CSV table of C-alpha atoms and ligand atoms in Angstrom, one decimal:
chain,number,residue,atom,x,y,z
A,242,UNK,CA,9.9,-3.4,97.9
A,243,UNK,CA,12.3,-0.9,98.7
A,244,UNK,CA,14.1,1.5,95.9
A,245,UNK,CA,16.7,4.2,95.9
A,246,UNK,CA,14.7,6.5,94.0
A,247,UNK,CA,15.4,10.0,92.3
A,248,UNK,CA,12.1,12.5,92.1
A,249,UNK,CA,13.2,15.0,90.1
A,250,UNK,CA,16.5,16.5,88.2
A,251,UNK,CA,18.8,18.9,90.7
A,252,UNK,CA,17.1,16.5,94.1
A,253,UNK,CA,18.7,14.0,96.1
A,254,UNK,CA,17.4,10.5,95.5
A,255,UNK,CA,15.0,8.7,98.1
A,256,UNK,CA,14.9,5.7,99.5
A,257,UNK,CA,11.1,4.5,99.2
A,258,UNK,CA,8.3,1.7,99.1
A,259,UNK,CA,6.9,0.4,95.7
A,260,UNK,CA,5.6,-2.0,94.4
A,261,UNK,CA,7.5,-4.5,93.3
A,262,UNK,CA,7.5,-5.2,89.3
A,263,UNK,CA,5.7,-7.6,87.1
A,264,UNK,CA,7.2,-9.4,83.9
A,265,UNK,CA,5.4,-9.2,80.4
A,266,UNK,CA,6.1,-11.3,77.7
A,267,UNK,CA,10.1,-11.9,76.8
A,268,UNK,CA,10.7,-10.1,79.9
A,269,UNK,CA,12.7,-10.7,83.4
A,270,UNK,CA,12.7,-9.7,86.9
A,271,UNK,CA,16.2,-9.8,88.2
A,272,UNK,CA,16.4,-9.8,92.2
A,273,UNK,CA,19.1,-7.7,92.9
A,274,UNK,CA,22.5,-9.2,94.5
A,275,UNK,CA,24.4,-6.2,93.7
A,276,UNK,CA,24.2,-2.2,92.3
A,277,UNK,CA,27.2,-0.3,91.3
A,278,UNK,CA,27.0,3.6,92.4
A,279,UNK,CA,28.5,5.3,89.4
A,280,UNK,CA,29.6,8.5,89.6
A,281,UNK,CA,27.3,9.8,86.5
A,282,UNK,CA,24.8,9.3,89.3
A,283,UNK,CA,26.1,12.2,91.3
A,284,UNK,CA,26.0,14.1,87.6
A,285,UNK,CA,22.5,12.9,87.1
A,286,UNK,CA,21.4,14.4,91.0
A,287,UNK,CA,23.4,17.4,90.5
A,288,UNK,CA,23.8,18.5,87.0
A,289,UNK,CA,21.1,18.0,84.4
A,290,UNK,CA,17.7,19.5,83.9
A,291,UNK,CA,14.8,19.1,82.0
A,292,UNK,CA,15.6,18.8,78.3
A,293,UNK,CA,19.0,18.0,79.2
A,294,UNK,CA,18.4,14.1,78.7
A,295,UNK,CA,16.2,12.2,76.2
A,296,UNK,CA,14.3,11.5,79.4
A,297,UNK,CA,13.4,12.1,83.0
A,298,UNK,CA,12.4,11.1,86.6
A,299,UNK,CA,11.3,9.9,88.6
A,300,UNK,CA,13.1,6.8,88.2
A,301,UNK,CA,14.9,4.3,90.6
A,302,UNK,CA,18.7,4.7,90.3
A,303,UNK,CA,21.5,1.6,89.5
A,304,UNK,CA,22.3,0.8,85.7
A,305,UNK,CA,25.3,-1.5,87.1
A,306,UNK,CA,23.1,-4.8,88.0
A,307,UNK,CA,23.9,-8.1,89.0
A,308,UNK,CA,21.4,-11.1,91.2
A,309,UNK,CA,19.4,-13.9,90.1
A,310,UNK,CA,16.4,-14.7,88.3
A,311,UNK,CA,13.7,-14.1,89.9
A,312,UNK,CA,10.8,-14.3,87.5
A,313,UNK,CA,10.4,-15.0,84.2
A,314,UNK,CA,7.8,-13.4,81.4
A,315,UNK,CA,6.0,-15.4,78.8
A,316,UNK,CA,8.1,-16.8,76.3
A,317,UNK,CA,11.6,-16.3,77.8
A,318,UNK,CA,13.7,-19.4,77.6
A,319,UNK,CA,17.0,-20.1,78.3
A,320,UNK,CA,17.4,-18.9,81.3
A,321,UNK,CA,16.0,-20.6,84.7
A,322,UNK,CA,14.6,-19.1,87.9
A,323,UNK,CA,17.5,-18.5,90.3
A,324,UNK,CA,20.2,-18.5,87.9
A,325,UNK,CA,23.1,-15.8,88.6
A,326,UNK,CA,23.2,-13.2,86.4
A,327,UNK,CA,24.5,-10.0,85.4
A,328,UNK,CA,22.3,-6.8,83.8
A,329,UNK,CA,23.5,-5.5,80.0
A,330,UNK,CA,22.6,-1.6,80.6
A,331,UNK,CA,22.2,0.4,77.4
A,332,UNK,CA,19.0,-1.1,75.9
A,333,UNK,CA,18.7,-0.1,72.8
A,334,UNK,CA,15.4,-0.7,70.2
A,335,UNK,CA,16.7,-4.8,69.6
A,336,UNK,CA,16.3,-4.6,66.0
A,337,UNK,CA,18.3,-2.0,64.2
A,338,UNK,CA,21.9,-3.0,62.6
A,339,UNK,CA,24.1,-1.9,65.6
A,340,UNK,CA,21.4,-4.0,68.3
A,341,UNK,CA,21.6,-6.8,66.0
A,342,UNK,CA,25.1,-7.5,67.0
A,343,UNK,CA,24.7,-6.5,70.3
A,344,UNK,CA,26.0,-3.1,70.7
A,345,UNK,CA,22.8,-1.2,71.7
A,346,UNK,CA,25.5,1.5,73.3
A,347,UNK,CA,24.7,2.9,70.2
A,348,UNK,CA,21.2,1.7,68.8
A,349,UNK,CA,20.4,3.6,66.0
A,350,UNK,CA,17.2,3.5,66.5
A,351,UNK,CA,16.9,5.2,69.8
A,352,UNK,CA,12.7,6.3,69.7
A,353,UNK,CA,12.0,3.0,69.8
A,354,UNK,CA,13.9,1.5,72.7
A,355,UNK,CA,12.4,1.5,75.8
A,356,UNK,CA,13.4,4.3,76.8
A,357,UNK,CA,15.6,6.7,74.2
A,358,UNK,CA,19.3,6.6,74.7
A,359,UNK,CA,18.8,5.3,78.4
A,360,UNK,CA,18.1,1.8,79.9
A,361,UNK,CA,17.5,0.9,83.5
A,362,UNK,CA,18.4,3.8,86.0
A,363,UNK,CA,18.8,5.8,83.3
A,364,UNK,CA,15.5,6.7,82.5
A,365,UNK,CA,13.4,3.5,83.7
A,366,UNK,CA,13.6,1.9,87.0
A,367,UNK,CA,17.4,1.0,87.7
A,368,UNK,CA,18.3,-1.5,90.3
A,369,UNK,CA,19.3,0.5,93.5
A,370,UNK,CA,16.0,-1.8,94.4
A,371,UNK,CA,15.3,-5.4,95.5
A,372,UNK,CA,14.1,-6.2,92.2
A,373,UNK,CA,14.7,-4.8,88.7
A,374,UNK,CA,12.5,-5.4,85.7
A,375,UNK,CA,14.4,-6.0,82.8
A,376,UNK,CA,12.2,-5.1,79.5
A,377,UNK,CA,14.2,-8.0,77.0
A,378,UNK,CA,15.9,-11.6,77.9
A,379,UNK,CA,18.5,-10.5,75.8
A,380,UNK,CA,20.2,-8.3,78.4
A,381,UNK,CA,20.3,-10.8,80.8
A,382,UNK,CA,23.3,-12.7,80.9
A,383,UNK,CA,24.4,-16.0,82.9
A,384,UNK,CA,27.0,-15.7,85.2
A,385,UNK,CA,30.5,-17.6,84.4
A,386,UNK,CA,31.1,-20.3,86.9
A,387,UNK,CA,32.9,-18.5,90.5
A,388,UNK,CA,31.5,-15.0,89.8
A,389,UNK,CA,29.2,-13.7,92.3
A,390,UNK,CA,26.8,-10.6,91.8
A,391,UNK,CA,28.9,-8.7,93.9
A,392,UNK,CA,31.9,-9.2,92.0
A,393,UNK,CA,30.0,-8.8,88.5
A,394,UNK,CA,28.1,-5.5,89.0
A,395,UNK,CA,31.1,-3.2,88.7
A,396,UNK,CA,31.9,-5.1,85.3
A,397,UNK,CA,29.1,-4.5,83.8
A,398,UNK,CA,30.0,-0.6,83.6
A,399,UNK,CA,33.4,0.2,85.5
A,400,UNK,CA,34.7,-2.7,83.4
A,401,UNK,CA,32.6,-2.7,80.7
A,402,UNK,CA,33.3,0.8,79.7
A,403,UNK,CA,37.1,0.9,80.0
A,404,UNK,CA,36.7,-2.4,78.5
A,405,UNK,CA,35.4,-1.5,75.1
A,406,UNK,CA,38.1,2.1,75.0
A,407,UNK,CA,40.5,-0.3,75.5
A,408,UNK,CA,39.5,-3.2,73.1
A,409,UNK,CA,39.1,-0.6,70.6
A,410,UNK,CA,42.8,0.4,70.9
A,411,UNK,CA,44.4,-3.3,70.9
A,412,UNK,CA,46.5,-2.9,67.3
A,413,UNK,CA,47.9,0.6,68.7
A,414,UNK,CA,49.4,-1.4,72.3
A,415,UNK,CA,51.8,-4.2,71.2
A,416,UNK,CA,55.0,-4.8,73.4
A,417,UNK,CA,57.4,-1.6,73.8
A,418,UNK,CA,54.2,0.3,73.7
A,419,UNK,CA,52.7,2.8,76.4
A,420,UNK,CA,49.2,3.5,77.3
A,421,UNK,CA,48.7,6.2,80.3
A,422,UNK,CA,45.3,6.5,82.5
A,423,UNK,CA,44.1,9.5,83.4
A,424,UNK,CA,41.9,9.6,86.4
A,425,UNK,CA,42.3,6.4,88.8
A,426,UNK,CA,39.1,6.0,89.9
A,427,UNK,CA,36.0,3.7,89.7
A,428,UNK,CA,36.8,3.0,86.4
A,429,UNK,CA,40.0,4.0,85.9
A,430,UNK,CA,41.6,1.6,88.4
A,431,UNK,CA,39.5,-1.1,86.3
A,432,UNK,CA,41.1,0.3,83.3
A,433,UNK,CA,44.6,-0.4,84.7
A,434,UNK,CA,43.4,-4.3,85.3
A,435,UNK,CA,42.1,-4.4,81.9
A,436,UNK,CA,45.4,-3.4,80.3
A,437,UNK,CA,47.5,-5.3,82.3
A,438,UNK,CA,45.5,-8.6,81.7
A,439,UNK,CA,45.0,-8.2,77.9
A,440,UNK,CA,47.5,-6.4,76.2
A,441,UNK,CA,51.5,-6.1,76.6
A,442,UNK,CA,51.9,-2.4,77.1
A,443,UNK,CA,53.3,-0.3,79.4
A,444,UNK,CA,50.8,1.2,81.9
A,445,UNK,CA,51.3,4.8,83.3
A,446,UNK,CA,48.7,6.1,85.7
A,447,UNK,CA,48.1,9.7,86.4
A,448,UNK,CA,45.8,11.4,89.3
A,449,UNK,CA,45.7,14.0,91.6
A,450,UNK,CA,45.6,11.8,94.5
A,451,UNK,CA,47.9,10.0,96.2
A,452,UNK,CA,45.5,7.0,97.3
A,453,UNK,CA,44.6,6.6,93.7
A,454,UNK,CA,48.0,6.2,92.8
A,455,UNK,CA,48.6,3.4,95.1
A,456,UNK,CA,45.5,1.4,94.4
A,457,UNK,CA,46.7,2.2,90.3
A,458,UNK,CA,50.2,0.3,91.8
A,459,UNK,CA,48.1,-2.5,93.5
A,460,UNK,CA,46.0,-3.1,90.2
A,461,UNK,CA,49.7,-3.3,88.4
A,462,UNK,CA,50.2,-0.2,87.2
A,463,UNK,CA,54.1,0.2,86.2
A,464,UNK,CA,54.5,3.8,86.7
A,465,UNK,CA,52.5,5.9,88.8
A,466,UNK,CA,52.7,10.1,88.2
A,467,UNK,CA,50.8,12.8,90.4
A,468,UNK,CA,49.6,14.9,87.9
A,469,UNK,CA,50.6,18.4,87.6
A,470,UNK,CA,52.7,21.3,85.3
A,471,UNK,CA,55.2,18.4,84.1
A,472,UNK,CA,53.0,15.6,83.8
A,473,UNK,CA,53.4,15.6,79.9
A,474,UNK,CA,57.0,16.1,80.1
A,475,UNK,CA,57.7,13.1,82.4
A,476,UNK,CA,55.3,10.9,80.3
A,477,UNK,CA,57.6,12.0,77.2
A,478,UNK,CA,60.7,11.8,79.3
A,479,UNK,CA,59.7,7.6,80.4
A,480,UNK,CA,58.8,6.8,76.7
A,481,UNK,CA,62.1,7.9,75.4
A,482,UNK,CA,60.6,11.4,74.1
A,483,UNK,CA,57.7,9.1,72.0
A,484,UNK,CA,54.9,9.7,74.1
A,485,UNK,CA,51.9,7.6,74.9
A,486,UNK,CA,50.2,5.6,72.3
A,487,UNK,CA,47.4,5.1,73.8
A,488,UNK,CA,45.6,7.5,76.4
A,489,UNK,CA,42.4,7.0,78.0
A,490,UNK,CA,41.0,10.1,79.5
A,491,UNK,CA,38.7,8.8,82.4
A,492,UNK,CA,37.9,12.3,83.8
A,493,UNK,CA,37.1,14.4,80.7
A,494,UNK,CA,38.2,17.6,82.0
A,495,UNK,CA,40.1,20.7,80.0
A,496,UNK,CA,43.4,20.5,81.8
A,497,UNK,CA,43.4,16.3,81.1
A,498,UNK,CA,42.4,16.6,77.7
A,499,UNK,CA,45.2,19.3,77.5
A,500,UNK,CA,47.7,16.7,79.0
A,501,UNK,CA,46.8,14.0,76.6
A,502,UNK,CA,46.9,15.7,74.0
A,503,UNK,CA,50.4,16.9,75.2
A,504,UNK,CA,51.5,13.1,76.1
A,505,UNK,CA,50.1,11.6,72.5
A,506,UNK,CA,53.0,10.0,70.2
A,507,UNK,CA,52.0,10.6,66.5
A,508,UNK,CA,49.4,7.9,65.4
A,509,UNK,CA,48.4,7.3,68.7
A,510,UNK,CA,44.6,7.3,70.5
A,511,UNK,CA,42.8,9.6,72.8
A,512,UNK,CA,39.9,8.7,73.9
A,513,UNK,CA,37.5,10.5,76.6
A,514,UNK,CA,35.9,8.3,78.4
A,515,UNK,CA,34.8,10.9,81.3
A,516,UNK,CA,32.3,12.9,81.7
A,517,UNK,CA,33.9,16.1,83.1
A,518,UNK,CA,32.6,18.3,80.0
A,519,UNK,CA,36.2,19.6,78.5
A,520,UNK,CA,37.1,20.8,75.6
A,521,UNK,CA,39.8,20.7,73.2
A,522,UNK,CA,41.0,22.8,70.1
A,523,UNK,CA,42.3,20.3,67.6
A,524,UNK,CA,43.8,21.8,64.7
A,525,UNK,CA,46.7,21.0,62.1
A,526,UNK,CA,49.6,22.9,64.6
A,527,UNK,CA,47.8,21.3,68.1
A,528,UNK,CA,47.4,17.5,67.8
A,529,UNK,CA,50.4,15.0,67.1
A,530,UNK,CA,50.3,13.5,63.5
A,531,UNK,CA,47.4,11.3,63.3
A,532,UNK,CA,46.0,11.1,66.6
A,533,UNK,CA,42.2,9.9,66.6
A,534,UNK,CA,40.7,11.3,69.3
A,535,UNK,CA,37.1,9.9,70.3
A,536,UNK,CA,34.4,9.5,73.0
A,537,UNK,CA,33.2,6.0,74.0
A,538,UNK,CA,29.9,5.4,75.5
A,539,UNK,CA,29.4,2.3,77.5
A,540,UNK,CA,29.9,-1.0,75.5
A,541,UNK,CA,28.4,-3.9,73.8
A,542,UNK,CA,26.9,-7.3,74.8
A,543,UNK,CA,29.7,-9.4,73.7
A,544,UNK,CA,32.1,-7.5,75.0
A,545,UNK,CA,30.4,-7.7,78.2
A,546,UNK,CA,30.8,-11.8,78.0
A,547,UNK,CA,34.3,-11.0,77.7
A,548,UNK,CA,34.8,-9.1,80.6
A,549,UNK,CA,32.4,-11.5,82.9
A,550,UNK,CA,35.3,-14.0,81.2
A,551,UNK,CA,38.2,-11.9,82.5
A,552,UNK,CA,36.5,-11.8,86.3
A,553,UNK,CA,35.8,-15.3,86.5
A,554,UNK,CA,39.3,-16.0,85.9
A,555,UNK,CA,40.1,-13.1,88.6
A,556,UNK,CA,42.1,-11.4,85.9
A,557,UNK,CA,40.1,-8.5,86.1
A,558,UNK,CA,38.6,-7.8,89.9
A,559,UNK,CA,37.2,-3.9,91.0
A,560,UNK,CA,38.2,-2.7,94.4
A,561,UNK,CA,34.6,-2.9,95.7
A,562,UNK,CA,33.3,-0.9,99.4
A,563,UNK,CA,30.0,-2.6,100.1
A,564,UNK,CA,27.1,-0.3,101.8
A,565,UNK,CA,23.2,-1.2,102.4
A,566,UNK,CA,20.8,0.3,100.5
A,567,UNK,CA,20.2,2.7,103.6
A,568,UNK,CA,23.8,4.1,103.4
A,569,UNK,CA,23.7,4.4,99.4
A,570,UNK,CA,23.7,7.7,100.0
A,571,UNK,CA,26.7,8.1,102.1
A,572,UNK,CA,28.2,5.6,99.2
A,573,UNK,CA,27.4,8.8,97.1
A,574,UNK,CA,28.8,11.6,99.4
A,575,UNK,CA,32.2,10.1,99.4
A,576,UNK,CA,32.4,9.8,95.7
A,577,UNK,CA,31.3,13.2,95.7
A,578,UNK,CA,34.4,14.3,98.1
A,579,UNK,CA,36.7,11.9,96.5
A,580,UNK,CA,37.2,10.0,99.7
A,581,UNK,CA,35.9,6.6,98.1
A,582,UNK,CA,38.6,3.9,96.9
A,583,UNK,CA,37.5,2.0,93.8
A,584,UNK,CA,33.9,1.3,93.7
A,585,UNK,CA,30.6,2.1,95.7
A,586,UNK,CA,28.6,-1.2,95.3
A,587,UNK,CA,25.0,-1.0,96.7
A,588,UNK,CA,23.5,-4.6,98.0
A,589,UNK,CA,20.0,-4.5,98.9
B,66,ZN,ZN1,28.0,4.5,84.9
B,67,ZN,ZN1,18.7,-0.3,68.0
């Protein structure tokens, strides 16, 4: 079969022939109807090398899956051969307290998952392939009744990840309160979707672009701001001088974390959900009065059936650009420049 695969750390993937995977006991192949290109991809091409990761390539690319069964190992039941389903991507050890309940986001145990802190495409064979092997039943879940692989591949990361920064935040956004995105992009513009559909708040969308502003309005954001000196002052300024309750940081860089910072009311969250690498000073004379300010990583499995919930019902739907596994890379190259609207989503 063919696989978008990455040799080595600072390389460009390659699309090659291998062979095409075998299940073991309580294990799945998933043919691939759909792969997600997420732009911690480009990070993993671009930026890390050895040490910087519990692990390392090669490995085939994709940790955004959705398809069908394909085949099943020995012992797996529940599931039947040509089902539609969609891939749960952190895989954690399966048998620590935070796996039991189906967050292996953050397995406890990490040394003896399949791979440490990874899961497929991160680490092990991802599925930017025809096939993916999935190493436990348990992250393979049925698709709800009118979602298509397509349509459920960005969820399981673009949704699932703003998702669970979002869930996390639900007491802090009853009506008459704000929460502001940062960063309107492949999951940002998710993010706005999420909000919209399950809480009552206010959504402000910031970004640099003005595209990303207008697909923020189509996904029903209520105000849209191009971010710059004043950003924080005009957040203030629509919120009566409060600030933002809630903001969700999708790009992760200094000058963001500086605006939310500057846009938090007292009590409220800021949570960095990208990966840009900032920093912030928090002391007792820079942060609002008890703002929590966290990181998220990924999600968990229920939470996942929640979201698969949300896009059968066409509540929650990413803007999705198709390409063929030959153009993945050009998918890539327009992430990199910022050209691409939404999400990249690879179909072999
Ligand atoms: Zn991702
Ligand atoms: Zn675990």
């Amino acid at each position: 079969m063919r696989a978008l695969r990455l040799p080595a750390w600072k390389t460009e993937p390659e699309l090659v022939e291998v062979d095409e995977p075998t299940p073991g006991p309580g294990q799945v192949v998933v043919r691939i109807g759909a792969a997600g290109a997420c732009h911690s991809d480009l990070h993993l091409m671009h930026d890390f090398e050895a040490g910087g990761l519990p692990w390392n390539p090669p490995f085939t690319l994709g940790h955004e899956n959705a398809g069908w069964v394909h085949r099943l190992g020995s012992g797996v039941t529940g599931l039947e051969v040509g089902q539609p389903v969609a891939v749960y991507g952190p895989w954690g050890c399966g048998a620590c307290a935070r796996c039991r309940v189906g967050v292996d986001n953050y397995c406890e145990n990490p040394a003896a998952a399949p791979v440490p802190g990874g899961g497929g495409g991160l680490g092990l064979d991802g599925g930017m392939a025809e096939y993916e092997l999935v190493p436990d039943a348990r992250h393979v879940l049925p698709l709800p009744e009118g979602l298509d692989p397509v349509d459920a591949a960005p969820l399981t990361d673009a949704g699932l990840t703003p998702y669970h920064a979002i869930r996390r935040s639900w007491p802090k956004l009853p009506p008459a309160s704000t929460a502001v995105v940062i960063g309107v992009g492949g999951l940002g513009h998710v993010g706005v979707q999420i909000l919209k559909a399950t809480t009552a708040a206010r959504v402000i969308a910031v970004d640099t672009r003005e595209e990303a502003l207008r697909l923020a309005e189509d996904c029903g954001a209520d105000v849209t701001m191009r971010s710059g000196e004043s950003t924080a002052e005009e957040i203030r300024r629509v919120t009566g001088g409060r600030g933002a309750d809630v903001v969700l940081d999708f790009v992760g860089a200094d000058a963001t974390l500086r605006l939310g910072v500057a846009a938090a009311r007292t009590v409220g969250d800021l949570t960095i959900v990208g990966l840009g690498g900032g920093t912030l000073s928090v002391g007792f004379f820079s942060v609002p009065y008890e703002v929590s300010i966290q990181t998220t990583y990924w999600g968990s499995r229920p939470e996942l059936l929640e979201v698969l919930d949300l896009g059968a019902r066409g509540l929650v739907r990413p803007k999705i650009t198709t390409f063929s596994l030959d153009d993945a890379m050009s998918a890539y190259r327009m992430m990199r420049d910022g050209t691409l609207e939404g999400r990249a989503v690879i179909v072999p």
